[in-house]
Short mmCIF file of C-alpha atoms and ligand atoms in Angstrom, two decimals:
data_model
loop_
_atom_site.label_atom_id
_atom_site.label_comp_id
_atom_site.label_asym_id
_atom_site.label_seq_id
_atom_site.Cartn_x
_atom_site.Cartn_y
_atom_site.Cartn_z
CA MET A 1 12.04 -10.66 -13.01
CA ARG A 2 12.39 -7.06 -14.19
CA THR A 3 9.37 -5.89 -16.13
CA ILE A 4 11.34 -3.11 -17.78
CA ASP A 5 15.07 -2.46 -18.01
CA TRP A 6 17.82 -0.86 -20.06
CA VAL A 7 19.80 -3.65 -21.74
CA GLY A 8 22.60 -3.08 -24.24
CA GLY A 9 21.44 0.28 -25.58
CA ALA A 10 17.73 -0.51 -25.80
CA VAL A 11 14.71 -0.76 -23.54
CA GLU A 12 13.58 -4.32 -22.81
CA ILE A 13 10.07 -5.04 -21.56
CA ILE A 14 7.96 -8.08 -20.87
CA ASP A 15 5.14 -7.80 -23.42
CA GLN A 16 2.06 -7.73 -21.20
CA THR A 17 -0.31 -7.97 -24.13
CA ALA A 18 0.89 -11.54 -24.69
CA LEU A 19 0.46 -12.76 -21.10
CA PRO A 20 -0.52 -15.22 -19.77
CA GLY A 21 -0.33 -17.20 -23.00
CA GLU A 22 3.21 -16.29 -23.98
CA GLU A 23 6.21 -14.90 -22.07
CA ARG A 24 7.75 -12.60 -24.67
CA VAL A 25 10.43 -9.93 -24.29
CA LEU A 26 10.33 -6.90 -26.60
CA ARG A 27 13.42 -4.82 -27.38
CA LEU A 28 12.52 -1.20 -28.06
CA HIS A 29 15.12 0.81 -29.97
CA THR A 30 13.18 3.95 -30.89
CA VAL A 31 10.94 6.45 -29.15
CA GLY A 32 8.12 5.48 -31.52
CA GLU A 33 8.40 1.82 -30.49
CA LEU A 34 8.38 2.77 -26.82
CA ILE A 35 5.32 5.00 -27.19
CA ALA A 36 3.48 2.25 -29.08
CA ALA A 37 4.32 -0.17 -26.25
CA ILE A 38 2.95 2.29 -23.67
CA GLN A 39 -0.23 2.93 -25.62
CA SER A 40 -0.94 -0.75 -26.33
CA LEU A 41 -0.31 -1.54 -22.61
CA ALA A 42 2.61 -3.83 -23.45
CA VAL A 43 4.18 -1.89 -20.58
CA ARG A 44 1.72 -0.50 -18.03
CA GLY A 45 1.07 0.28 -14.37
CA ALA A 46 2.05 3.60 -12.81
CA PRO A 47 5.56 2.86 -11.47
CA ALA A 48 6.55 0.97 -14.64
CA LEU A 49 5.26 3.87 -16.73
CA GLY A 50 7.51 6.24 -14.77
CA VAL A 51 10.51 4.09 -15.66
CA ALA A 52 9.31 3.81 -19.27
CA GLY A 53 9.03 7.60 -19.48
CA ALA A 54 12.56 8.06 -18.18
CA PHE A 55 14.00 5.40 -20.51
CA GLY A 56 12.04 6.92 -23.41
CA VAL A 57 13.83 10.22 -22.84
CA ALA A 58 17.15 8.34 -22.57
CA LEU A 59 16.47 6.82 -26.00
CA ALA A 60 15.51 10.22 -27.42
CA ALA A 61 18.63 11.89 -25.98
CA ARG A 62 20.86 9.37 -27.80
CA ILE A 63 18.96 9.41 -31.08
CA HIS A 64 18.59 13.22 -31.32
CA VAL A 65 21.92 14.17 -29.79
CA ASP A 66 22.53 16.84 -32.50
CA ASP A 67 18.94 18.02 -32.95
CA PRO A 68 17.48 19.82 -29.90
CA VAL A 69 14.19 20.57 -31.64
CA ALA A 70 13.57 16.92 -32.54
CA LEU A 71 14.60 15.96 -29.00
CA ALA A 72 12.11 18.38 -27.41
CA VAL A 73 9.32 17.01 -29.63
CA ALA A 74 10.23 13.42 -28.69
CA VAL A 75 10.27 14.24 -24.95
CA GLN A 76 6.83 15.85 -25.24
CA LYS A 77 5.47 12.76 -27.03
CA VAL A 78 6.81 10.44 -24.34
CA GLU A 79 5.39 12.59 -21.51
CA THR A 80 1.90 12.60 -23.03
CA ALA A 81 1.71 9.03 -24.34
CA ARG A 82 -0.92 8.33 -21.66
CA PRO A 83 -2.48 11.08 -19.53
CA THR A 84 -3.63 9.68 -16.20
CA ALA A 85 -0.75 8.10 -14.27
CA VAL A 86 1.37 10.95 -12.93
CA ASN A 87 4.49 8.74 -13.00
CA LEU A 88 4.85 8.81 -16.79
CA ALA A 89 5.32 12.57 -17.24
CA ARG A 90 7.21 12.76 -13.95
CA GLY A 91 9.74 10.08 -14.98
CA ALA A 92 10.17 11.68 -18.41
CA ARG A 93 10.70 15.15 -16.93
CA ARG A 94 13.22 13.89 -14.39
CA ALA A 95 15.34 12.39 -17.15
CA ALA A 96 14.81 15.40 -19.43
CA ALA A 97 16.23 17.74 -16.77
CA LEU A 98 19.63 16.10 -17.43
CA ILE A 99 19.61 16.74 -21.19
CA PRO A 100 22.05 19.69 -20.91
CA HIS A 101 24.60 17.23 -19.44
CA GLY A 102 24.43 14.80 -22.35
CA PRO A 103 22.88 11.39 -23.13
CA GLU A 104 24.90 9.43 -20.56
CA ALA A 105 23.70 11.71 -17.75
CA VAL A 106 20.11 11.27 -18.97
CA LEU A 107 20.52 7.49 -18.96
CA ALA A 108 22.03 7.56 -15.46
CA GLU A 109 19.01 9.51 -14.20
CA ALA A 110 16.62 7.06 -15.90
CA CYS A 111 18.43 4.17 -14.20
CA ALA A 112 18.05 6.02 -10.89
CA VAL A 113 14.28 6.24 -11.48
CA ARG A 114 14.28 2.46 -12.06
CA ASP A 115 16.36 1.73 -8.96
CA GLU A 116 14.20 3.97 -6.76
CA GLU A 117 11.07 2.09 -7.86
CA ILE A 118 12.73 -1.23 -7.02
CA ALA A 119 13.62 0.02 -3.52
CA ALA A 120 10.13 1.53 -3.10
CA SER A 121 8.46 -1.83 -3.83
CA ASP A 122 10.35 -3.53 -1.01
CA ALA A 123 9.54 -0.76 1.46
CA MET A 124 5.82 -0.74 0.57
CA ALA A 125 5.58 -4.52 0.95
CA ARG A 126 6.84 -4.32 4.52
CA LEU A 127 4.87 -1.24 5.60
CA GLY A 128 1.69 -2.47 3.90
CA ALA A 129 1.89 -5.96 5.42
CA ASP A 130 2.33 -4.44 8.89
CA LEU A 131 -0.71 -2.20 8.35
CA VAL A 132 -2.96 -4.98 7.02
CA ALA A 133 -2.01 -7.16 9.99
CA GLU A 134 -2.91 -4.27 12.32
CA LEU A 135 -6.24 -3.54 10.59
CA CYS A 136 -7.43 -7.07 9.88
CA GLY A 137 -5.81 -9.39 12.39
CA ALA A 138 -4.10 -12.72 11.87
CA ARG A 139 -4.95 -14.12 8.44
CA PRO A 140 -7.09 -11.83 6.27
CA ARG A 141 -8.88 -12.59 3.04
CA LEU A 142 -8.05 -9.82 0.57
CA LEU A 143 -9.59 -8.54 -2.62
CA THR A 144 -7.36 -6.74 -5.12
CA HIS A 145 -8.12 -5.05 -8.41
CA CYS A 146 -6.23 -4.63 -11.70
CA ASN A 147 -2.55 -5.63 -11.61
CA THR A 148 -0.22 -4.09 -9.06
CA GLY A 149 2.55 -6.69 -9.06
CA ALA A 150 6.03 -6.72 -10.54
CA LEU A 151 4.45 -6.28 -13.97
CA ALA A 152 3.13 -2.86 -12.91
CA ALA A 153 6.38 -1.79 -11.25
CA VAL A 154 9.85 -3.17 -12.03
CA THR A 155 10.01 -5.89 -9.40
CA VAL A 156 7.64 -6.96 -6.58
CA GLY A 157 4.93 -4.27 -7.06
CA THR A 158 2.70 -2.17 -4.82
CA ALA A 159 -0.49 -3.75 -3.40
CA LEU A 160 0.40 -7.17 -4.78
CA GLY A 161 3.80 -6.83 -3.12
CA VAL A 162 1.95 -6.53 0.19
CA VAL A 163 -0.08 -9.65 -0.66
CA GLY A 164 3.18 -11.49 -1.39
CA GLU A 165 4.74 -10.31 1.87
CA LEU A 166 1.71 -11.45 3.91
CA HIS A 167 1.94 -14.83 2.18
CA ARG A 168 5.65 -15.09 3.06
CA ARG A 169 4.79 -14.29 6.68
CA GLY A 170 2.15 -17.05 6.68
CA ARG A 171 -0.51 -14.41 7.30
CA LEU A 172 -2.77 -14.66 4.28
CA ALA A 173 -6.00 -16.66 4.18
CA GLY A 174 -7.06 -15.94 0.61
CA VAL A 175 -6.96 -13.60 -2.37
CA ILE A 176 -9.63 -12.61 -4.83
CA ALA A 177 -8.34 -10.97 -8.01
CA SER A 178 -10.96 -8.76 -9.57
CA GLU A 179 -10.83 -9.47 -13.31
CA THR A 180 -10.59 -5.82 -14.50
CA ARG A 181 -12.72 -5.28 -17.55
CA PRO A 182 -12.11 -4.68 -20.39
CA LEU A 183 -8.41 -5.63 -20.69
CA LEU A 184 -8.37 -8.20 -17.87
CA GLN A 185 -5.24 -7.08 -16.03
CA GLY A 186 -6.57 -8.93 -12.96
CA ALA A 187 -7.62 -12.16 -14.65
CA ARG A 188 -4.58 -12.33 -16.96
CA LEU A 189 -1.71 -10.60 -15.16
CA THR A 190 -2.43 -10.72 -11.42
CA SER A 191 -3.48 -14.35 -11.68
CA TRP A 192 -0.27 -15.13 -13.64
CA GLU A 193 1.89 -13.44 -11.01
CA LEU A 194 0.12 -15.05 -8.03
CA THR A 195 0.47 -18.47 -9.67
CA ARG A 196 4.22 -17.88 -10.16
CA TRP A 197 4.50 -16.91 -6.48
CA GLY A 198 2.59 -20.06 -5.44
CA ILE A 199 -0.29 -18.08 -3.91
CA GLU A 200 -3.71 -19.68 -4.17
CA HIS A 201 -6.35 -17.29 -5.42
CA ARG A 202 -9.65 -16.95 -7.22
CA VAL A 203 -10.69 -14.54 -9.97
CA ALA A 204 -14.05 -12.75 -9.70
CA VAL A 205 -15.83 -10.57 -12.23
CA ASP A 206 -15.53 -6.91 -11.25
CA SER A 207 -19.19 -6.54 -10.38
CA ALA A 208 -18.99 -9.44 -7.89
CA GLY A 209 -16.62 -7.54 -5.60
CA PRO A 210 -19.10 -5.47 -3.57
CA PHE A 211 -21.44 -8.48 -3.22
CA LEU A 212 -18.62 -10.72 -1.97
CA MET A 213 -17.79 -8.04 0.59
CA ALA A 214 -21.43 -7.80 1.64
CA ARG A 215 -21.52 -11.59 2.03
CA GLY A 216 -18.60 -11.39 4.47
CA GLU A 217 -16.01 -13.07 2.23
CA VAL A 218 -13.48 -10.23 2.15
CA ASP A 219 -11.63 -8.70 5.13
CA ALA A 220 -10.00 -5.80 3.24
CA VAL A 221 -9.61 -4.34 -0.24
CA ILE A 222 -6.04 -3.57 -1.24
CA LEU A 223 -5.08 -1.99 -4.53
CA GLY A 224 -2.82 0.55 -6.22
CA ALA A 225 -3.10 4.02 -7.70
CA ASP A 226 -2.18 5.92 -10.83
CA ARG A 227 -2.29 9.27 -9.09
CA ILE A 228 -2.95 10.33 -5.51
CA CYS A 229 -4.19 13.90 -5.22
CA ALA A 230 -3.28 16.41 -2.51
CA ASN A 231 -6.67 15.94 -0.81
CA GLY A 232 -6.31 12.13 -0.77
CA ASP A 233 -8.53 11.37 -3.78
CA VAL A 234 -7.29 8.21 -5.49
CA ILE A 235 -7.22 7.76 -9.26
CA ASN A 236 -6.98 4.08 -10.19
CA LYS A 237 -8.25 1.51 -12.66
CA ILE A 238 -11.95 1.70 -13.50
CA GLY A 239 -13.84 -0.44 -10.98
CA THR A 240 -11.87 0.86 -7.99
CA TYR A 241 -14.65 3.24 -6.94
CA SER A 242 -17.23 0.41 -6.88
CA HIS A 243 -14.95 -1.63 -4.64
CA ALA A 244 -14.48 1.38 -2.34
CA LEU A 245 -18.25 1.81 -2.05
CA GLY A 246 -18.63 -1.91 -1.37
CA ALA A 247 -15.92 -1.79 1.30
CA ARG A 248 -17.55 1.18 3.03
CA ARG A 249 -20.96 -0.51 3.03
CA ALA A 250 -19.42 -3.77 4.38
CA GLY A 251 -17.39 -1.88 7.00
CA ILE A 252 -14.02 -3.25 5.88
CA PRO A 253 -10.73 -1.36 5.28
CA PHE A 254 -9.95 0.06 1.84
CA VAL A 255 -6.16 0.31 1.55
CA VAL A 256 -4.24 1.97 -1.28
CA VAL A 257 -0.56 1.15 -1.84
CA ALA A 258 1.51 3.40 -4.10
CA PRO A 259 5.01 4.87 -4.10
CA GLU A 260 5.70 8.54 -3.34
CA SER A 261 6.28 8.92 -7.10
CA THR A 262 2.50 8.50 -7.53
CA VAL A 263 1.61 11.21 -5.00
CA ASP A 264 0.79 14.42 -6.88
CA HIS A 265 0.84 17.39 -4.52
CA ASP A 266 0.18 19.75 -7.45
CA THR A 267 -3.24 18.29 -8.18
CA VAL A 268 -5.71 19.41 -5.56
CA SER A 269 -8.43 16.81 -6.17
CA GLY A 270 -9.55 14.09 -8.55
CA ALA A 271 -11.75 16.52 -10.47
CA GLN A 272 -8.61 18.01 -12.06
CA VAL A 273 -7.27 14.73 -13.45
CA GLU A 274 -7.63 13.77 -17.10
CA ILE A 275 -9.19 10.32 -17.24
CA GLU A 276 -8.03 8.38 -20.29
CA ASP A 277 -10.84 7.06 -22.48
CA ARG A 278 -9.55 4.14 -24.52
CA GLY A 279 -12.26 4.08 -27.16
CA SER A 280 -14.97 1.68 -28.20
CA ALA A 281 -13.03 -1.21 -29.72
CA GLU A 282 -11.83 -2.56 -26.34
CA VAL A 283 -15.43 -2.83 -25.13
CA THR A 284 -17.72 -3.72 -28.00
CA ALA A 285 -17.64 -4.70 -31.66
CA TRP A 286 -21.27 -3.67 -32.17
CA GLY A 287 -21.44 0.06 -31.56
CA GLU A 288 -20.12 2.99 -29.57
CA ALA A 289 -18.86 2.59 -26.01
CA VAL A 290 -17.77 4.94 -23.27
CA ASN A 291 -14.54 3.45 -21.93
CA PRO A 292 -12.94 5.39 -19.06
CA ALA A 293 -9.79 3.48 -18.12
CA PHE A 294 -9.70 4.94 -14.60
CA ASP A 295 -12.03 6.31 -11.95
CA ILE A 296 -11.81 8.64 -8.96
CA THR A 297 -12.29 7.32 -5.45
CA PRO A 298 -13.03 10.22 -3.08
CA PHE A 299 -10.70 10.39 -0.07
CA ASP A 300 -13.53 9.84 2.42
CA LEU A 301 -13.85 6.24 1.19
CA VAL A 302 -10.14 5.52 1.76
CA THR A 303 -8.92 3.99 5.01
CA ALA A 304 -5.19 4.40 4.45
CA ILE A 305 -2.57 5.08 1.80
CA VAL A 306 0.72 3.21 2.14
CA THR A 307 3.72 4.68 0.35
CA ASP A 308 7.36 3.61 0.50
CA ARG A 309 7.96 6.13 3.28
CA ARG A 310 4.79 6.42 5.35
CA VAL A 311 1.29 5.28 6.17
CA ILE A 312 -1.28 8.04 5.68
CA ARG A 313 -4.37 7.37 7.80
CA VAL A 314 -6.90 9.10 5.58
CA ASP A 315 -9.68 7.82 7.87
CA ARG A 316 -8.13 9.87 10.68
CA GLY A 317 -8.01 13.06 8.64
CA GLU A 318 -4.40 12.76 7.45
CA LYS A 319 -3.60 14.07 3.95
CA PRO A 320 -0.84 13.08 1.53
O1 LIG B 1 -4.25 0.86 -17.58
P1 LIG B 1 -3.21 0.27 -16.67
O2 LIG B 1 -3.14 -1.21 -16.74
O3 LIG B 1 -1.87 0.95 -16.84
O4 LIG B 1 -3.73 0.65 -15.21
C1 LIG B 1 -2.97 0.25 -14.11
C2 LIG B 1 -3.63 0.50 -12.82
O5 LIG B 1 -4.68 1.11 -12.75
C3 LIG B 1 -2.92 0.06 -11.59
O6 LIG B 1 -3.84 -0.28 -10.60
C4 LIG B 1 -2.07 1.22 -11.08
O7 LIG B 1 -1.20 1.69 -12.06
C5 LIG B 1 -1.29 0.85 -9.89
S1 LIG B 1 0.05 -0.18 -10.37
C6 LIG B 1 1.07 -0.47 -9.16
#
């Protein structure tokens, strides 16, 4: 399964707004369609957003081949479609750097972004499974948050890829998928992916996570990131910080899995990151809501960050 790909001159995505009820593929032919898909979360998750950004620029480069001003405007719109995951602007800028060489060169670079994310998923699964085995012993019970599977990448995923690898090794005792209010990426998407992989699991409401840890039912928390800052602060789906606090209180490892494309050396700490607020309608029909889509977990609550190239032991003072 590829969550996002370039097929016959258009971008194809699995429409994540329709899951788990319906498995629907959308073909996106214009930059406007792609941006709408990003903003509605039809395509989502940091690595997948990086690929979407790159393919968005590839679409723009074809459509505006004779109009550099319109092309620059389109690139800017793709880059800023969502603000928090560093991958989106990074993927778009990588592809945009090839614009002087023509649309085919832009597309080739976008395909390279896609292929690098596929390779990164496999590497993270192996490195992460080795680390979890080292930290937690034979058959851990894991809690994960949001969706970090193939749906959030292109194939396999980040933290959920590690869960899958532990399952393949026969070294997984259980998984709790935190439901992820308000859009239910955990309850809808992670649960759908784990079911497809044949991995038994249970869904818990987000607020149950720290209590389940305190009750001794979780051996480690493992989840992804939308941006990792130079000091090790982790920006991820709202609810991550609560799980990190719960893990610290329970004395269990808190492991973040994300590709190098999510590590942002230019951002010193989480305080500098724009946190997307997705408005009231996702939360309540009866009034105003504050709806931050992400939160900031300070580095001192993080045990380790696993990328596709290295394990950063944040608990031992290592920095990204
Ligand atoms: O708003 P979303 O669904 O795009 O948020 C996604 C997350 O927060 C994921 O945990 C993160 O991108 C890591 S995905 C491998």
